[in-house]
Amino acid sequence: MNQRPMLAPESDYDIVRAAIRYLSETGPDHTDLAAFARAMGLSERQLTDLFRRWCGLSPKSFSQAVALDHAKSLLRDQASVLEATYEVGLSSTSRLHDLFVTYEAMPPGAFRAGGAGMDMVWGVAPSPFGTAVATATEYGISGLGFADAETSVEAALADLANRWPQARFSRDDARIAPLVQPIFDPARWSAERPVRVVLIGTDFEVKVWETLLKIPVGRATTYASVARHIGRPSASRAVGAAVGKNPISFVVPCHRVVGASGALTGYHWGVPRKRAILGWEAGVISTAT
């Protein structure tokens, strides 16, 4: 088995984000990596090494992983994706991350009360997709978003905290770091030490988020498929709204929901980051087999 990609320096994402824009515009077959690398102040070798360090793929392989044709391939047999079961084992690489997430849904009253009486800690930690901003309760992670040059830490926190306006928040990076770091480090994914998350929302939203947790790494589904799975086949638009409100980005994989054509439709933390996550996951799958 090849070595899985480890957690890369957070600064790599700044270059990767610029690369995503370039690669998305040119496509995998029309990429002048040498010229692009020079524009970034790097050699072609440095750019390639950065991508391999960040996601385990070459820039061209990454470009292919975020192209429309690849997104379409992720939708193969989508009707059975949410119903599929997999044996636990190294051969089940598509389940690498999902198997190591446990969750519980808070009582509806906690949502209706806006988190009144709840104490939440928040903090920041590095991630492959910019600075991770997370909130947590005593039961597990309750929110996860991202900050970068365009979104400040304060703005990311406000986005998460505004969901629970009556909760009490206090900052403690030391408590948040050990909760967040295993999420982005495949070498630390372990069934014995699963990531614990807390889902707080309406009954409908929680049902949608529970369904998202069933989408394996390296696969994708559509809003319509999620709607059918929860028994609301005409509620694709409402499903889309619930997906957009997912408070625990990446862990609850709303990035694996795409348009019926395979198009990478909107993402709360930006479509470039959605492309980055899908490409990064493609690297995890390719190096784990």
PDB file of C-alpha atoms in Angstrom:
ATOM      1  CA  MET A   1       0.000   0.000   0.000  1.00  0.00           C
ATOM      2  CA  ASN A   2       1.296   3.458  -0.872  1.00  0.00           C
ATOM      3  CA  GLN A   3       1.649   6.078   1.793  1.00  0.00           C
ATOM      4  CA  ARG A   4      -1.390   8.292   2.217  1.00  0.00           C
ATOM      5  CA  PRO A   5      -0.951  12.060   1.959  1.00  0.00           C
ATOM      6  CA  MET A   6      -0.148  13.650   5.287  1.00  0.00           C
ATOM      7  CA  LEU A   7      -1.362  17.023   6.512  1.00  0.00           C
ATOM      8  CA  ALA A   8       0.402  19.580   4.307  1.00  0.00           C
ATOM      9  CA  PRO A   9       1.443  23.058   5.433  1.00  0.00           C
ATOM     10  CA  GLU A  10      -1.543  25.364   5.532  1.00  0.00           C
ATOM     11  CA  SER A  11       0.231  27.888   3.305  1.00  0.00           C
ATOM     12  CA  ASP A  12       0.153  25.364   0.448  1.00  0.00           C
ATOM     13  CA  TYR A  13      -3.565  25.995   0.053  1.00  0.00           C
ATOM     14  CA  ASP A  14      -2.993  29.630  -0.945  1.00  0.00           C
ATOM     15  CA  ILE A  15      -1.092  28.451  -4.009  1.00  0.00           C
ATOM     16  CA  VAL A  16      -3.413  25.520  -4.611  1.00  0.00           C
ATOM     17  CA  ARG A  17      -6.442  27.833  -4.598  1.00  0.00           C
ATOM     18  CA  ALA A  18      -4.859  29.975  -7.321  1.00  0.00           C
ATOM     19  CA  ALA A  19      -3.936  26.829  -9.212  1.00  0.00           C
ATOM     20  CA  ILE A  20      -7.521  25.571  -9.013  1.00  0.00           C
ATOM     21  CA  ARG A  21      -8.766  28.708 -10.729  1.00  0.00           C
ATOM     22  CA  TYR A  22      -6.186  28.307 -13.477  1.00  0.00           C
ATOM     23  CA  LEU A  23      -6.723  24.577 -13.939  1.00  0.00           C
ATOM     24  CA  SER A  24     -10.503  25.002 -13.910  1.00  0.00           C
ATOM     25  CA  GLU A  25     -10.297  27.571 -16.686  1.00  0.00           C
ATOM     26  CA  THR A  26      -7.832  25.715 -18.906  1.00  0.00           C
ATOM     27  CA  GLY A  27      -8.787  22.089 -18.310  1.00  0.00           C
ATOM     28  CA  PRO A  28      -6.416  19.129 -17.962  1.00  0.00           C
ATOM     29  CA  ASP A  29      -5.567  18.955 -21.684  1.00  0.00           C
ATOM     30  CA  HIS A  30      -4.618  22.604 -22.187  1.00  0.00           C
ATOM     31  CA  THR A  31      -2.451  23.299 -19.169  1.00  0.00           C
ATOM     32  CA  ASP A  32       0.892  25.042 -19.543  1.00  0.00           C
ATOM     33  CA  LEU A  33       2.298  24.127 -16.152  1.00  0.00           C
ATOM     34  CA  ALA A  34       5.667  25.721 -16.785  1.00  0.00           C
ATOM     35  CA  ALA A  35       4.095  29.095 -17.584  1.00  0.00           C
ATOM     36  CA  PHE A  36       1.702  28.862 -14.678  1.00  0.00           C
ATOM     37  CA  ALA A  37       4.462  27.891 -12.271  1.00  0.00           C
ATOM     38  CA  ARG A  38       6.514  30.894 -13.378  1.00  0.00           C
ATOM     39  CA  ALA A  39       3.516  33.169 -12.804  1.00  0.00           C
ATOM     40  CA  MET A  40       3.329  31.779  -9.248  1.00  0.00           C
ATOM     41  CA  GLY A  41       7.044  32.393  -8.687  1.00  0.00           C
ATOM     42  CA  LEU A  42       7.801  28.659  -8.700  1.00  0.00           C
ATOM     43  CA  SER A  43       9.542  26.187 -10.949  1.00  0.00           C
ATOM     44  CA  GLU A  44       7.460  23.466 -12.571  1.00  0.00           C
ATOM     45  CA  ARG A  45       9.148  20.949 -10.275  1.00  0.00           C
ATOM     46  CA  GLN A  46       8.302  23.031  -7.189  1.00  0.00           C
ATOM     47  CA  LEU A  47       4.661  23.276  -8.272  1.00  0.00           C
ATOM     48  CA  THR A  48       4.471  19.526  -8.885  1.00  0.00           C
ATOM     49  CA  ASP A  49       6.120  18.786  -5.541  1.00  0.00           C
ATOM     50  CA  LEU A  50       3.653  21.106  -3.804  1.00  0.00           C
ATOM     51  CA  PHE A  51       0.663  19.270  -5.284  1.00  0.00           C
ATOM     52  CA  ARG A  52       2.095  15.888  -4.395  1.00  0.00           C
ATOM     53  CA  ARG A  53       2.715  17.083  -0.845  1.00  0.00           C
ATOM     54  CA  TRP A  54      -0.766  18.589  -0.612  1.00  0.00           C
ATOM     55  CA  CYS A  55      -2.906  15.822  -2.098  1.00  0.00           C
ATOM     56  CA  GLY A  56      -0.643  13.080  -3.434  1.00  0.00           C
ATOM     57  CA  LEU A  57      -1.412  13.910  -7.090  1.00  0.00           C
ATOM     58  CA  SER A  58       0.416  15.697  -9.872  1.00  0.00           C
ATOM     59  CA  PRO A  59      -1.142  18.995 -11.048  1.00  0.00           C
ATOM     60  CA  LYS A  60      -2.442  17.257 -14.194  1.00  0.00           C
ATOM     61  CA  SER A  61      -3.957  14.381 -12.206  1.00  0.00           C
ATOM     62  CA  PHE A  62      -5.540  16.881  -9.853  1.00  0.00           C
ATOM     63  CA  SER A  63      -6.942  18.823 -12.804  1.00  0.00           C
ATOM     64  CA  GLN A  64      -8.498  15.621 -14.112  1.00  0.00           C
ATOM     65  CA  ALA A  65      -9.928  14.909 -10.651  1.00  0.00           C
ATOM     66  CA  VAL A  66     -11.878  18.174 -10.583  1.00  0.00           C
ATOM     67  CA  ALA A  67     -12.980  18.150 -14.231  1.00  0.00           C
ATOM     68  CA  LEU A  68     -16.608  17.677 -15.235  1.00  0.00           C
ATOM     69  CA  ASP A  69     -15.960  14.236 -16.709  1.00  0.00           C
ATOM     70  CA  HIS A  70     -14.583  13.038 -13.378  1.00  0.00           C
ATOM     71  CA  ALA A  71     -17.552  14.486 -11.519  1.00  0.00           C
ATOM     72  CA  LYS A  72     -19.820  12.563 -13.847  1.00  0.00           C
ATOM     73  CA  SER A  73     -17.911   9.388 -13.082  1.00  0.00           C
ATOM     74  CA  LEU A  74     -18.433   9.969  -9.365  1.00  0.00           C
ATOM     75  CA  LEU A  75     -22.154   9.718 -10.048  1.00  0.00           C
ATOM     76  CA  ARG A  76     -21.934   6.213 -11.497  1.00  0.00           C
ATOM     77  CA  ASP A  77     -24.670   3.995 -10.128  1.00  0.00           C
ATOM     78  CA  GLN A  78     -25.860   6.935  -8.057  1.00  0.00           C
ATOM     79  CA  ALA A  79     -29.213   5.289  -7.449  1.00  0.00           C
ATOM     80  CA  SER A  80     -27.517   2.715  -5.246  1.00  0.00           C
ATOM     81  CA  VAL A  81     -24.818   4.887  -3.658  1.00  0.00           C
ATOM     82  CA  LEU A  82     -26.888   5.766  -0.607  1.00  0.00           C
ATOM     83  CA  GLU A  83     -28.100   2.223  -0.119  1.00  0.00           C
ATOM     84  CA  ALA A  84     -24.777   0.489  -0.674  1.00  0.00           C
ATOM     85  CA  THR A  85     -23.037  -1.346   2.149  1.00  0.00           C
ATOM     86  CA  TYR A  86     -19.337  -2.074   2.331  1.00  0.00           C
ATOM     87  CA  GLU A  87     -17.268  -4.501   4.332  1.00  0.00           C
ATOM     88  CA  VAL A  88     -14.848  -2.876   6.734  1.00  0.00           C
ATOM     89  CA  GLY A  89     -11.315  -3.433   5.523  1.00  0.00           C
ATOM     90  CA  LEU A  90      -8.432  -1.974   3.580  1.00  0.00           C
ATOM     91  CA  SER A  91     -10.081  -2.938   0.313  1.00  0.00           C
ATOM     92  CA  SER A  92     -12.975  -0.615   1.122  1.00  0.00           C
ATOM     93  CA  THR A  93     -11.006   2.541   0.413  1.00  0.00           C
ATOM     94  CA  SER A  94     -14.130   4.496  -0.468  1.00  0.00           C
ATOM     95  CA  ARG A  95     -15.230   4.170   3.143  1.00  0.00           C
ATOM     96  CA  LEU A  96     -11.963   5.373   4.664  1.00  0.00           C
ATOM     97  CA  HIS A  97     -13.385   8.480   6.247  1.00  0.00           C
ATOM     98  CA  ASP A  98     -17.089   7.711   6.701  1.00  0.00           C
ATOM     99  CA  LEU A  99     -16.467   4.708   8.932  1.00  0.00           C
ATOM    100  CA  PHE A 100     -14.624   6.878  11.404  1.00  0.00           C
ATOM    101  CA  VAL A 101     -17.364   9.447  12.053  1.00  0.00           C
ATOM    102  CA  THR A 102     -19.963   9.039  14.773  1.00  0.00           C
ATOM    103  CA  TYR A 103     -22.732  11.498  15.411  1.00  0.00           C
ATOM    104  CA  GLU A 104     -25.723  12.282  17.518  1.00  0.00           C
ATOM    105  CA  ALA A 105     -28.575  14.657  16.871  1.00  0.00           C
ATOM    106  CA  MET A 106     -29.423  17.135  19.594  1.00  0.00           C
ATOM    107  CA  PRO A 107     -33.070  17.374  20.676  1.00  0.00           C
ATOM    108  CA  PRO A 108     -35.182  19.665  18.439  1.00  0.00           C
ATOM    109  CA  GLY A 109     -35.678  21.937  21.421  1.00  0.00           C
ATOM    110  CA  ALA A 110     -32.007  22.893  21.379  1.00  0.00           C
ATOM    111  CA  PHE A 111     -32.418  24.131  17.821  1.00  0.00           C
ATOM    112  CA  ARG A 112     -35.663  25.992  18.489  1.00  0.00           C
ATOM    113  CA  ALA A 113     -34.085  27.700  21.491  1.00  0.00           C
ATOM    114  CA  GLY A 114     -31.166  28.912  19.379  1.00  0.00           C
ATOM    115  CA  GLY A 115     -28.733  27.017  21.571  1.00  0.00           C
ATOM    116  CA  ALA A 116     -29.892  28.725  24.766  1.00  0.00           C
ATOM    117  CA  GLY A 117     -28.081  27.313  27.776  1.00  0.00           C
ATOM    118  CA  MET A 118     -25.424  25.630  25.650  1.00  0.00           C
ATOM    119  CA  ASP A 119     -21.722  26.283  26.191  1.00  0.00           C
ATOM    120  CA  MET A 120     -19.616  26.002  23.047  1.00  0.00           C
ATOM    121  CA  VAL A 121     -15.886  26.315  22.686  1.00  0.00           C
ATOM    122  CA  TRP A 122     -14.394  27.575  19.435  1.00  0.00           C
ATOM    123  CA  GLY A 123     -10.935  27.842  17.966  1.00  0.00           C
ATOM    124  CA  VAL A 124      -8.763  27.586  14.882  1.00  0.00           C
ATOM    125  CA  ALA A 125      -6.470  24.895  13.520  1.00  0.00           C
ATOM    126  CA  PRO A 126      -4.583  24.335  10.259  1.00  0.00           C
ATOM    127  CA  SER A 127      -6.196  22.354   7.451  1.00  0.00           C
ATOM    128  CA  PRO A 128      -5.386  21.571   3.803  1.00  0.00           C
ATOM    129  CA  PHE A 129      -8.138  24.009   2.798  1.00  0.00           C
ATOM    130  CA  GLY A 130      -7.178  27.135   4.729  1.00  0.00           C
ATOM    131  CA  THR A 131      -7.557  27.869   8.408  1.00  0.00           C
ATOM    132  CA  ALA A 132     -10.208  25.631   9.934  1.00  0.00           C
ATOM    133  CA  VAL A 133     -12.579  27.412  12.323  1.00  0.00           C
ATOM    134  CA  ALA A 134     -14.496  25.013  14.546  1.00  0.00           C
ATOM    135  CA  THR A 135     -17.016  25.015  17.362  1.00  0.00           C
ATOM    136  CA  ALA A 136     -17.652  22.146  19.746  1.00  0.00           C
ATOM    137  CA  THR A 137     -19.855  21.058  22.619  1.00  0.00           C
ATOM    138  CA  GLU A 138     -19.057  18.447  25.236  1.00  0.00           C
ATOM    139  CA  TYR A 139     -20.570  15.882  22.836  1.00  0.00           C
ATOM    140  CA  GLY A 140     -18.353  16.676  19.841  1.00  0.00           C
ATOM    141  CA  ILE A 141     -17.767  19.087  16.969  1.00  0.00           C
ATOM    142  CA  SER A 142     -20.825  21.207  16.227  1.00  0.00           C
ATOM    143  CA  GLY A 143     -19.473  23.452  13.487  1.00  0.00           C
ATOM    144  CA  LEU A 144     -16.600  23.545  10.999  1.00  0.00           C
ATOM    145  CA  GLY A 145     -15.821  26.248   8.456  1.00  0.00           C
ATOM    146  CA  PHE A 146     -12.839  27.881   6.818  1.00  0.00           C
ATOM    147  CA  ALA A 147     -10.987  31.177   6.778  1.00  0.00           C
ATOM    148  CA  ASP A 148      -8.554  32.437   4.165  1.00  0.00           C
ATOM    149  CA  ALA A 149      -7.438  35.654   2.507  1.00  0.00           C
ATOM    150  CA  GLU A 150     -11.029  36.362   1.477  1.00  0.00           C
ATOM    151  CA  THR A 151     -12.853  35.218   4.632  1.00  0.00           C
ATOM    152  CA  SER A 152     -11.505  36.260   8.020  1.00  0.00           C
ATOM    153  CA  VAL A 153     -11.509  34.044  11.084  1.00  0.00           C
ATOM    154  CA  GLU A 154     -14.035  36.428  12.649  1.00  0.00           C
ATOM    155  CA  ALA A 155     -16.348  36.144   9.646  1.00  0.00           C
ATOM    156  CA  ALA A 156     -16.105  32.350   9.623  1.00  0.00           C
ATOM    157  CA  LEU A 157     -16.854  32.221  13.348  1.00  0.00           C
ATOM    158  CA  ALA A 158     -19.827  34.559  12.929  1.00  0.00           C
ATOM    159  CA  ASP A 159     -21.178  32.291  10.198  1.00  0.00           C
ATOM    160  CA  LEU A 160     -21.073  29.329  12.587  1.00  0.00           C
ATOM    161  CA  ALA A 161     -22.102  31.143  15.773  1.00  0.00           C
ATOM    162  CA  ASN A 162     -25.085  32.878  14.167  1.00  0.00           C
ATOM    163  CA  ARG A 163     -26.730  29.491  13.829  1.00  0.00           C
ATOM    164  CA  TRP A 164     -26.937  29.306  17.647  1.00  0.00           C
ATOM    165  CA  PRO A 165     -27.439  32.954  18.695  1.00  0.00           C
ATOM    166  CA  GLN A 166     -28.282  32.131  22.313  1.00  0.00           C
ATOM    167  CA  ALA A 167     -25.319  29.837  22.967  1.00  0.00           C
ATOM    168  CA  ARG A 168     -22.274  30.958  24.927  1.00  0.00           C
ATOM    169  CA  PHE A 169     -18.976  30.818  23.020  1.00  0.00           C
ATOM    170  CA  SER A 170     -15.455  30.921  24.428  1.00  0.00           C
ATOM    171  CA  ARG A 171     -12.198  30.560  22.505  1.00  0.00           C
ATOM    172  CA  ASP A 172      -9.812  27.721  23.286  1.00  0.00           C
ATOM    173  CA  ASP A 173      -7.527  26.735  20.418  1.00  0.00           C
ATOM    174  CA  ALA A 174      -5.826  24.122  22.593  1.00  0.00           C
ATOM    175  CA  ARG A 175      -9.115  22.217  22.985  1.00  0.00           C
ATOM    176  CA  ILE A 176     -10.132  22.597  19.346  1.00  0.00           C
ATOM    177  CA  ALA A 177      -6.833  21.519  17.758  1.00  0.00           C
ATOM    178  CA  PRO A 178      -6.938  17.831  18.811  1.00  0.00           C
ATOM    179  CA  LEU A 179     -10.558  17.614  17.639  1.00  0.00           C
ATOM    180  CA  VAL A 180      -9.847  19.093  14.204  1.00  0.00           C
ATOM    181  CA  GLN A 181      -6.428  17.716  13.286  1.00  0.00           C
ATOM    182  CA  PRO A 182      -7.460  14.035  12.860  1.00  0.00           C
ATOM    183  CA  ILE A 183     -10.219  15.089  10.459  1.00  0.00           C
ATOM    184  CA  PHE A 184      -7.707  16.137   7.808  1.00  0.00           C
ATOM    185  CA  ASP A 185      -5.001  13.557   8.415  1.00  0.00           C
ATOM    186  CA  PRO A 186      -5.788  10.177   6.804  1.00  0.00           C
ATOM    187  CA  ALA A 187      -2.969   8.581   8.764  1.00  0.00           C
ATOM    188  CA  ARG A 188      -4.971   9.251  11.933  1.00  0.00           C
ATOM    189  CA  TRP A 189      -8.354   7.992  10.729  1.00  0.00           C
ATOM    190  CA  SER A 190      -9.200   5.218  13.119  1.00  0.00           C
ATOM    191  CA  ALA A 191     -12.322   3.204  13.860  1.00  0.00           C
ATOM    192  CA  GLU A 192     -11.155   3.004  17.458  1.00  0.00           C
ATOM    193  CA  ARG A 193     -11.050   6.820  17.778  1.00  0.00           C
ATOM    194  CA  PRO A 194     -13.842   8.156  15.564  1.00  0.00           C
ATOM    195  CA  VAL A 195     -14.536  11.831  14.982  1.00  0.00           C
ATOM    196  CA  ARG A 196     -17.534  12.772  17.112  1.00  0.00           C
ATOM    197  CA  VAL A 197     -19.944  15.346  15.722  1.00  0.00           C
ATOM    198  CA  VAL A 198     -23.180  16.885  16.922  1.00  0.00           C
ATOM    199  CA  LEU A 199     -25.971  17.696  14.477  1.00  0.00           C
ATOM    200  CA  ILE A 200     -28.221  20.579  15.492  1.00  0.00           C
ATOM    201  CA  GLY A 201     -30.994  21.610  13.110  1.00  0.00           C
ATOM    202  CA  THR A 202     -34.582  21.003  12.099  1.00  0.00           C
ATOM    203  CA  ASP A 203     -35.736  17.401  11.785  1.00  0.00           C
ATOM    204  CA  PHE A 204     -35.610  17.751   7.985  1.00  0.00           C
ATOM    205  CA  GLU A 205     -32.097  19.224   7.990  1.00  0.00           C
ATOM    206  CA  VAL A 206     -30.739  16.546  10.300  1.00  0.00           C
ATOM    207  CA  LYS A 207     -32.257  13.851   8.089  1.00  0.00           C
ATOM    208  CA  VAL A 208     -30.495  15.360   5.065  1.00  0.00           C
ATOM    209  CA  TRP A 209     -27.174  15.615   6.923  1.00  0.00           C
ATOM    210  CA  GLU A 210     -27.470  12.022   8.129  1.00  0.00           C
ATOM    211  CA  THR A 211     -27.927  11.012   4.496  1.00  0.00           C
ATOM    212  CA  LEU A 212     -24.838  12.931   3.404  1.00  0.00           C
ATOM    213  CA  LEU A 213     -22.782  10.866   5.854  1.00  0.00           C
ATOM    214  CA  LYS A 214     -23.664   7.800   3.779  1.00  0.00           C
ATOM    215  CA  ILE A 215     -21.961   9.109   0.624  1.00  0.00           C
ATOM    216  CA  PRO A 216     -18.608   7.301   0.399  1.00  0.00           C
ATOM    217  CA  VAL A 217     -15.303   9.030  -0.290  1.00  0.00           C
ATOM    218  CA  GLY A 218     -14.703   9.008  -4.030  1.00  0.00           C
ATOM    219  CA  ARG A 219     -18.390   9.006  -4.907  1.00  0.00           C
ATOM    220  CA  ALA A 220     -21.047  11.660  -5.342  1.00  0.00           C
ATOM    221  CA  THR A 221     -24.800  11.992  -5.514  1.00  0.00           C
ATOM    222  CA  THR A 222     -27.361  14.582  -6.539  1.00  0.00           C
ATOM    223  CA  TYR A 223     -29.884  16.680  -4.654  1.00  0.00           C
ATOM    224  CA  ALA A 224     -32.688  14.700  -6.285  1.00  0.00           C
ATOM    225  CA  SER A 225     -31.174  11.414  -5.152  1.00  0.00           C
ATOM    226  CA  VAL A 226     -30.924  12.653  -1.562  1.00  0.00           C
ATOM    227  CA  ALA A 227     -34.546  13.809  -1.742  1.00  0.00           C
ATOM    228  CA  ARG A 228     -35.664  10.381  -2.916  1.00  0.00           C
ATOM    229  CA  HIS A 229     -33.623   8.665  -0.227  1.00  0.00           C
ATOM    230  CA  ILE A 230     -35.334  10.574   2.579  1.00  0.00           C
ATOM    231  CA  GLY A 231     -38.767   9.913   1.093  1.00  0.00           C
ATOM    232  CA  ARG A 232     -39.308  13.451  -0.223  1.00  0.00           C
ATOM    233  CA  PRO A 233     -38.790  13.065  -3.989  1.00  0.00           C
ATOM    234  CA  SER A 234     -40.262  16.478  -4.799  1.00  0.00           C
ATOM    235  CA  ALA A 235     -38.139  18.323  -2.237  1.00  0.00           C
ATOM    236  CA  SER A 236     -34.892  18.715  -4.194  1.00  0.00           C
ATOM    237  CA  ARG A 237     -34.864  22.470  -3.638  1.00  0.00           C
ATOM    238  CA  ALA A 238     -35.412  22.086   0.101  1.00  0.00           C
ATOM    239  CA  VAL A 239     -32.659  19.463   0.167  1.00  0.00           C
ATOM    240  CA  GLY A 240     -30.367  21.942  -1.552  1.00  0.00           C
ATOM    241  CA  ALA A 241     -31.118  24.529   1.122  1.00  0.00           C
ATOM    242  CA  ALA A 242     -30.407  22.013   3.891  1.00  0.00           C
ATOM    243  CA  VAL A 243     -27.147  20.971   2.220  1.00  0.00           C
ATOM    244  CA  GLY A 244     -26.138  24.635   2.099  1.00  0.00           C
ATOM    245  CA  LYS A 245     -26.830  24.971   5.830  1.00  0.00           C
ATOM    246  CA  ASN A 246     -24.662  22.003   6.782  1.00  0.00           C
ATOM    247  CA  PRO A 247     -22.762  23.346   9.807  1.00  0.00           C
ATOM    248  CA  ILE A 248     -19.947  20.771   9.802  1.00  0.00           C
ATOM    249  CA  SER A 249     -18.195  21.171   6.475  1.00  0.00           C
ATOM    250  CA  PHE A 250     -16.038  18.329   5.111  1.00  0.00           C
ATOM    251  CA  VAL A 251     -16.981  15.875   7.892  1.00  0.00           C
ATOM    252  CA  VAL A 252     -20.610  15.930   6.803  1.00  0.00           C
ATOM    253  CA  PRO A 253     -19.693  15.743   3.112  1.00  0.00           C
ATOM    254  CA  CYS A 254     -21.973  18.235   1.418  1.00  0.00           C
ATOM    255  CA  HIS A 255     -19.167  18.708  -1.132  1.00  0.00           C
ATOM    256  CA  ARG A 256     -20.106  15.278  -2.551  1.00  0.00           C
ATOM    257  CA  VAL A 257     -23.493  16.539  -3.719  1.00  0.00           C
ATOM    258  CA  VAL A 258     -23.326  17.795  -7.303  1.00  0.00           C
ATOM    259  CA  GLY A 259     -25.712  18.789 -10.063  1.00  0.00           C
ATOM    260  CA  ALA A 260     -27.492  16.120 -12.090  1.00  0.00           C
ATOM    261  CA  SER A 261     -25.017  16.759 -14.936  1.00  0.00           C
ATOM    262  CA  GLY A 262     -22.029  16.377 -12.624  1.00  0.00           C
ATOM    263  CA  ALA A 263     -21.486  20.143 -12.480  1.00  0.00           C
ATOM    264  CA  LEU A 264     -19.921  21.340  -9.231  1.00  0.00           C
ATOM    265  CA  THR A 265     -22.738  23.591  -8.102  1.00  0.00           C
ATOM    266  CA  GLY A 266     -22.606  26.066  -5.232  1.00  0.00           C
ATOM    267  CA  TYR A 267     -20.771  25.407  -1.982  1.00  0.00           C
ATOM    268  CA  HIS A 268     -21.147  27.447   1.188  1.00  0.00           C
ATOM    269  CA  TRP A 269     -17.382  27.937   1.508  1.00  0.00           C
ATOM    270  CA  GLY A 270     -16.805  28.579  -2.199  1.00  0.00           C
ATOM    271  CA  VAL A 271     -16.731  26.370  -5.298  1.00  0.00           C
ATOM    272  CA  PRO A 272     -12.905  26.559  -5.556  1.00  0.00           C
ATOM    273  CA  ARG A 273     -12.718  24.955  -2.106  1.00  0.00           C
ATOM    274  CA  LYS A 274     -15.247  22.320  -3.175  1.00  0.00           C
ATOM    275  CA  ARG A 275     -12.986  21.480  -6.115  1.00  0.00           C
ATOM    276  CA  ALA A 276     -10.022  21.376  -3.752  1.00  0.00           C
ATOM    277  CA  ILE A 277     -11.735  18.956  -1.395  1.00  0.00           C
ATOM    278  CA  LEU A 278     -12.839  16.595  -4.169  1.00  0.00           C
ATOM    279  CA  GLY A 279      -9.350  16.647  -5.674  1.00  0.00           C
ATOM    280  CA  TRP A 280      -7.759  16.047  -2.278  1.00  0.00           C
ATOM    281  CA  GLU A 281     -10.084  13.097  -1.670  1.00  0.00           C
ATOM    282  CA  ALA A 282      -9.125  11.690  -5.081  1.00  0.00           C
ATOM    283  CA  GLY A 283      -5.536  11.762  -3.859  1.00  0.00           C
ATOM    284  CA  VAL A 284      -6.475   9.952  -0.653  1.00  0.00           C
ATOM    285  CA  ILE A 285      -8.208   7.218  -2.651  1.00  0.00           C
ATOM    286  CA  SER A 286      -5.377   6.835  -5.181  1.00  0.00           C
ATOM    287  CA  THR A 287      -2.669   6.540  -2.524  1.00  0.00           C
ATOM    288  CA  ALA A 288      -4.638   4.213  -0.269  1.00  0.00           C
ATOM    289  CA  THR A 289      -5.013   1.457  -2.854  1.00  0.00           C
TER     290      THR A 289
END
